[in-house]
Amino acid sequence: MNRAGFAGGSNCERNIAPTALSILNSVFGLPAFRGAQAEIVRHVTDGGDCLVLMPTGGGKSLCYQLPSLLREGCGIVVSPLIALMRDQVAGLLDAGVKAAVLNSTLSWEAAAAVEHRLLAGDLDLLYIAPERLLTPRCLSLMTRARLALFAIDEAHCVSQWGHDFRPEYIGLSVLAERFPNVPRIALTATADELTRGEIVARLKLGGAPSFVASFDRPNIRYEIIEKQNARSQLQAFIAERHAGHAGIVYCLSRARVEDTAASLANAGIAALAYHAGMDATVRARHQDRFINEDGVVIVATIAFGMGIDKPDVRFVAHLDLPKSIEAYYQETGRAGRDGKPADAWMTYGLADIVQQRRLIDESAGADAFKRVSVAKLDALVSLCETTGCRRVRLLDYFGEASGAPNCGNCDNCLSPPRVWDGTVIAQKALSCVYRTGQRFGAVYLIDVLIGRSSERVVQFGHDRLSVFGVGAELNERQWRAVMRQLVALGHLQPDSEAFGALKLTASARGVLKGESDVMLREETPPGSGGMRGGKAKNARRGAASSSASPGSSFASNKAEDTSLLGVLRVWRSDMARKRGVPAYVVLHDATLEGIASSRPKTLDQLRAVAGIGDKKLERYGHALLLLVRSKAG
Ligand code: ADP
Ligand code: ZN
């Protein structure tokens, strides 16, 4: 399609927007664009190159899918992950789009058939793995086909500094040389400046505009609690707030993954393990079940997650501290891609900080690298300890000013932690560290402070020190929290030589001399899944998500659920199994909820529900109306 370009301004909008909008509505069943989508679609449809930075769940796919449908020829989507391509194509086919995939899983005949369709102009979208696209054979195929655009998904994979570097992405620079007239749109959810620069350089997007969306994920509720018994805290969290929901639990080690998955399964939760040391077929089966079934909890190391497109992950839980805010944000970002309420929940304690510090100290990296790693860890720890809004902190870290001082949807906003003057207590702790020679860990120091004559304490003669028993006003748990905060505040630091030992820092001197105050946050009362004011907060959660239909967003999806929503879910599972696609490819949660709350009686009314396009209406309309009718009254 030939368009006049940007110069037309509002004229242009009148020309193009209705077409894009009508496709958005008829094919995808959506009433309106989100954020910068409209502008991006217009720009690419007009033949422009661009870079799109949007958080996970921001709606990147439509930015290239719609222009591919609007422009003549086929849109080529470069994507690094086979599972991701497969699910995206299944979703598009279900919406009636002519989509296909070319990757190493296809037989020679099947691949030849796809190539034939491409040349015949019978494809709207073709997903290709980069190494395949870059073969001479495939590039020559591309020169003979009519191309609408190149979309380079997960574009940060070109970055050699990033954790997702894929060497085959480097070769994508040939696209600009070989196909100067085909627009290129690069998309990523990784925002940092360095990565952005590399993408622009490698993909030759120098003169092209960047569309940067807000990185806020308002539907995700952040909560970071003190670690007591991580496993039972996790079980309580799932039982109280996410029974029957899909979620991801991150642990640092394989052993912990195995243990945690087993303990959840024992508690009757559908939990599966996933880590790099497992048998590959079992691991793949677990991933498939997580994607395709409703309400599976996957317990994983960080090896799991990239390219998991599942929109209805209702929570991400961290049992161990990640290594940076970037990692935390990327991992928690896998929750709630569908925009519905989701939780990012983490339990953490002093041992986590010590462990991460040890990993850094023991790593092979150069000193400069270690310094950066420590700074990144410190930033995350201070996010954990902040008494202010977590979201404001997070956005600030990514260089984005938050519009409001408080988000109203994180633990600190919902039940502000009390802060107390812990200066005297801190002095006691710091002098205990000093008097015992800066050689001991928190457990030992707490024994001395409380005045416990343990075997070791007596052995070292520390029961005769002036600090022995000087902190009896706090119990062990409270002392643990104090120690952790003193580390987080930078007055104590783990010794890189002696594992677990805590040493004084320069700033500790000011505290000991009474020159600086130490404000500490009051700790979580024990029990109730570790939540401060747990019950009250649950009540507020209901109010916060009142835009959804009553009780719908966190309704159980267990088999015995006989509400309309429950019946719709069962129907969806059957349909997904029959068609061999993930449940969300059939219909998203939000769409099921839309049906359950609006109870359409006619096909027209059903068509008005977001997520029901023409094809879905044709395919599922009658069955859905029958279900609604069967649950009438
Ligand atoms: P990303 O690739 O940026 O992570 P997706 O393209 O997968 O995000 O979209 C995330 C979710 O948002 C999907 O469930 C999609 O259907 C939904 N979505 C995208 N754009 C819109 C829109 N304009 N209106 C409603 N829902 C949308
Ligand atoms: Zn907040």
PDB file of C-alpha atoms and ligand atoms in Angstrom, residues 30 32-34 37 55-62 309 311 337-338 588, ligand 1:
ATOM      1  CA  LEU A  30     -10.148  -5.186  20.134  1.00  0.00           C
ATOM      2  CA  ALA A  32      -8.899   0.547  20.561  1.00  0.00           C
ATOM      3  CA  PHE A  33      -5.147   0.900  20.333  1.00  0.00           C
ATOM      4  CA  ARG A  34      -3.080   1.098  23.448  1.00  0.00           C
ATOM      5  CA  GLN A  37       0.494   1.403  19.088  1.00  0.00           C
ATOM      6  CA  PRO A  55       7.556  -3.558  28.592  1.00  0.00           C
ATOM      7  CA  THR A  56       6.482  -7.156  28.469  1.00  0.00           C
ATOM      8  CA  GLY A  57       2.762  -7.294  27.910  1.00  0.00           C
ATOM      9  CA  GLY A  58       2.796  -3.790  26.412  1.00  0.00           C
ATOM     10  CA  GLY A  59       1.378  -5.008  23.112  1.00  0.00           C
ATOM     11  CA  LYS A  60       4.379  -5.172  20.807  1.00  0.00           C
ATOM     12  CA  SER A  61       3.001  -7.874  18.532  1.00  0.00           C
ATOM     13  CA  LEU A  62       0.257  -5.722  17.062  1.00  0.00           C
ATOM     14  CA  ASP A 309       4.304 -15.600  26.127  1.00  0.00           C
ATOM     15  CA  PRO A 311      -0.568 -13.963  29.181  1.00  0.00           C
ATOM     16  CA  ARG A 337       0.808  -9.730  30.496  1.00  0.00           C
ATOM     17  CA  ASP A 338      -2.939  -9.676  29.949  1.00  0.00           C
ATOM     18  CA  HIS A 588      -7.878 -14.948  26.823  1.00  0.00           C
TER      19      HIS A 588
HETATM   20  P1  ADP B   1       4.386  -8.013  24.278  1.00  0.00           P
HETATM   21  O1  ADP B   1       4.818  -8.743  23.048  1.00  0.00           O
HETATM   22  O2  ADP B   1       4.686  -6.558  24.240  1.00  0.00           O
HETATM   23  O3  ADP B   1       4.832  -8.644  25.547  1.00  0.00           O
HETATM   24  P2  ADP B   1       1.777  -8.792  23.395  1.00  0.00           P
HETATM   25  O4  ADP B   1       1.831  -8.240  22.028  1.00  0.00           O
HETATM   26  O5  ADP B   1       1.923 -10.255  23.568  1.00  0.00           O
HETATM   27  O6  ADP B   1       2.808  -8.051  24.343  1.00  0.00           O
HETATM   28  O7  ADP B   1       0.421  -8.303  24.081  1.00  0.00           O
HETATM   29  C1  ADP B   1       0.184  -8.539  25.438  1.00  0.00           C
HETATM   30  C2  ADP B   1      -1.291  -8.648  25.695  1.00  0.00           C
HETATM   31  O8  ADP B   1      -1.946  -7.409  25.509  1.00  0.00           O
HETATM   32  C3  ADP B   1      -1.983  -9.638  24.791  1.00  0.00           C
HETATM   33  O9  ADP B   1      -2.857 -10.385  25.586  1.00  0.00           O
HETATM   34  C4  ADP B   1      -2.725  -8.758  23.805  1.00  0.00           C
HETATM   35  O10 ADP B   1      -3.900  -9.375  23.328  1.00  0.00           O
HETATM   36  C5  ADP B   1      -3.068  -7.564  24.645  1.00  0.00           C
HETATM   37  N1  ADP B   1      -3.208  -6.341  23.843  1.00  0.00           N
HETATM   38  C6  ADP B   1      -2.294  -5.827  23.001  1.00  0.00           C
HETATM   39  N2  ADP B   1      -2.756  -4.688  22.443  1.00  0.00           N
HETATM   40  C7  ADP B   1      -4.003  -4.491  22.938  1.00  0.00           C
HETATM   41  C8  ADP B   1      -5.009  -3.488  22.745  1.00  0.00           C
HETATM   42  N3  ADP B   1      -4.830  -2.457  21.930  1.00  0.00           N
HETATM   43  N4  ADP B   1      -6.171  -3.621  23.435  1.00  0.00           N
HETATM   44  C9  ADP B   1      -6.355  -4.670  24.260  1.00  0.00           C
HETATM   45  N5  ADP B   1      -5.455  -5.648  24.479  1.00  0.00           N
HETATM   46  C10 ADP B   1      -4.280  -5.562  23.829  1.00  0.00           C
END
